[in-house]
Amino acid sequence: AGYTAADAGRSDAGLLPPGPPDPRLRDVTFFVTSDTHIGRPDIDAAKASMAMIDAMHAVPGSAYPDGLGLTTVAKPSGVMITGDLTDDNRMAQWNVFDAIWGANGQGAIRFPVFEGWGNHDFHSGREDVRAAMHERHLRRDFPINLSEGNGDHYSWDFHDVHLVHLNLYPGMDGRLSTFAPANNDPRKSLAFLADDLTKRVAGSTRPVVIFFHYGFDANGGSAWVESEREEFYKVITGYNVAGIFVGHSHAQGFTQVSSKATGMSGQTFNVYMADDTLTAANKSGFYVVHLGPEEMVVAERKINGTTPWGFVRKTSLNQP
């Protein structure tokens, strides 16, 4: 309650006539982390989450790295988590996650949280966490667009930026995966993505940001096959995809991917792999992301170390 359009990066709220937000006033900030693994037996994952949250709370108002054309970090519109919320899909673990990472900025975290499930949230083929996430979606203060039928996947807007959470990975049914299907069903997330972009973004140059769990490195990429990735590229080619954020591999990383199929446009997509929250007490960082009128900045904020900032990348938003 009380979470307004202005909190979501709508700097134009109340100032402009009804209609699409003006991209010239775009000023959107959000944080990205991954793999909380609440309930893991060998690490106090709840304590690690609290260390990460304390670090996130300390960032607004601090200075960005030099050379980015930005001054201080604004209050984030939200925190994105790219899967493996629990360690083995048990309700006791989910209840701890939900209490710490409250959807509406309650509990330990003071910012809204937009999460998705990963393979550990499907362990043993149970529906516990998935069902609990459905209930959590229904009590969000912030409006989201839920996937029809299964209610798993969702999208929303910060200013004119369109964000989409696809949970495990963009696919249909997981039958092609090298992983066990019981832990690896993307629940028709690719169909939701195609429909969502057609309804809400097609015909515009609005920036699109996409989140899911499995990445494109040797670890995450082994969980979904090349033909599935090619279908994903087909769906997003032609849209202004500002960035793709993934997790799963418990490391920070950056890569660029593009279709290998002949006849495709050759559009390249930036992929940012988020480090895990699980070991926040000793090594992890999280991403501070800012989208302005012309550029997107992704900066890794470190939890510990001799410098507060790690990886930094600035890219143009005027693509493809």
Short mmCIF file of N, CA and C in Angstrom, two decimals, residues 160-164 193 196-197 201 204-210 236 239-244 291 296 317:
data_model
loop_
_atom_site.label_atom_id
_atom_site.label_comp_id
_atom_site.label_asym_id
_atom_site.label_seq_id
_atom_site.Cartn_x
_atom_site.Cartn_y
_atom_site.Cartn_z
N ASP A 160 8.35 3.74 -18.96
CA ASP A 160 8.04 3.09 -20.24
C ASP A 160 8.86 1.82 -20.44
N VAL A 161 9.61 1.40 -19.41
CA VAL A 161 10.40 0.17 -19.50
C VAL A 161 9.51 -1.03 -19.22
N HIS A 162 9.53 -2.02 -20.12
CA HIS A 162 8.70 -3.21 -19.95
C HIS A 162 9.59 -4.34 -19.44
N LEU A 163 9.20 -4.92 -18.30
CA LEU A 163 9.98 -5.98 -17.67
C LEU A 163 9.17 -7.26 -17.66
N VAL A 164 9.84 -8.39 -17.89
CA VAL A 164 9.18 -9.69 -17.99
C VAL A 164 9.95 -10.71 -17.18
N LEU A 193 5.80 -14.99 -23.33
CA LEU A 193 6.65 -13.89 -23.76
C LEU A 193 6.22 -13.36 -25.12
N ASP A 196 2.91 -11.53 -24.76
CA ASP A 196 3.07 -10.32 -23.96
C ASP A 196 3.72 -9.20 -24.77
N LEU A 197 4.78 -9.53 -25.49
CA LEU A 197 5.47 -8.51 -26.30
C LEU A 197 4.58 -8.02 -27.43
N VAL A 201 4.23 -4.27 -26.43
CA VAL A 201 5.45 -3.60 -26.87
C VAL A 201 5.51 -3.42 -28.38
N SER A 204 6.59 -0.33 -31.01
CA SER A 204 7.23 0.73 -30.24
C SER A 204 8.72 0.46 -30.12
N THR A 205 9.44 1.43 -29.56
CA THR A 205 10.86 1.24 -29.26
C THR A 205 11.09 1.16 -27.75
N ARG A 206 10.05 0.83 -27.01
CA ARG A 206 10.17 0.73 -25.56
C ARG A 206 11.28 -0.25 -25.17
N PRO A 207 12.14 0.10 -24.19
CA PRO A 207 13.12 -0.87 -23.70
C PRO A 207 12.43 -2.05 -23.02
N VAL A 208 12.97 -3.24 -23.27
CA VAL A 208 12.46 -4.47 -22.66
C VAL A 208 13.59 -5.10 -21.86
N VAL A 209 13.30 -5.52 -20.63
CA VAL A 209 14.26 -6.22 -19.79
C VAL A 209 13.64 -7.55 -19.39
N ILE A 210 14.39 -8.65 -19.55
CA ILE A 210 13.87 -9.99 -19.35
C ILE A 210 14.68 -10.70 -18.27
N ILE A 236 12.29 -12.56 -29.61
CA ILE A 236 12.72 -11.24 -29.13
C ILE A 236 13.41 -10.39 -30.21
N TYR A 239 12.76 -6.41 -31.18
CA TYR A 239 12.39 -5.60 -30.02
C TYR A 239 13.64 -4.95 -29.43
N ASN A 240 13.44 -3.87 -28.70
CA ASN A 240 14.53 -3.14 -28.06
C ASN A 240 14.85 -3.80 -26.72
N VAL A 241 15.48 -4.98 -26.78
CA VAL A 241 15.81 -5.73 -25.56
C VAL A 241 17.07 -5.12 -24.95
N ALA A 242 16.88 -4.38 -23.87
CA ALA A 242 17.99 -3.66 -23.24
C ALA A 242 18.91 -4.60 -22.49
N GLY A 243 18.37 -5.67 -21.92
CA GLY A 243 19.19 -6.60 -21.17
C GLY A 243 18.42 -7.83 -20.77
N ILE A 244 19.16 -8.93 -20.59
CA ILE A 244 18.62 -10.20 -20.10
C ILE A 244 19.40 -10.53 -18.83
N LEU A 291 18.19 2.91 -16.07
CA LEU A 291 17.81 3.21 -17.44
C LEU A 291 17.38 4.67 -17.52
N MET A 296 21.60 2.62 -20.73
CA MET A 296 21.38 1.71 -19.61
C MET A 296 22.73 1.42 -18.96
N LEU A 317 20.44 2.67 -25.44
CA LEU A 317 19.09 2.10 -25.48
C LEU A 317 18.45 2.27 -26.85
#
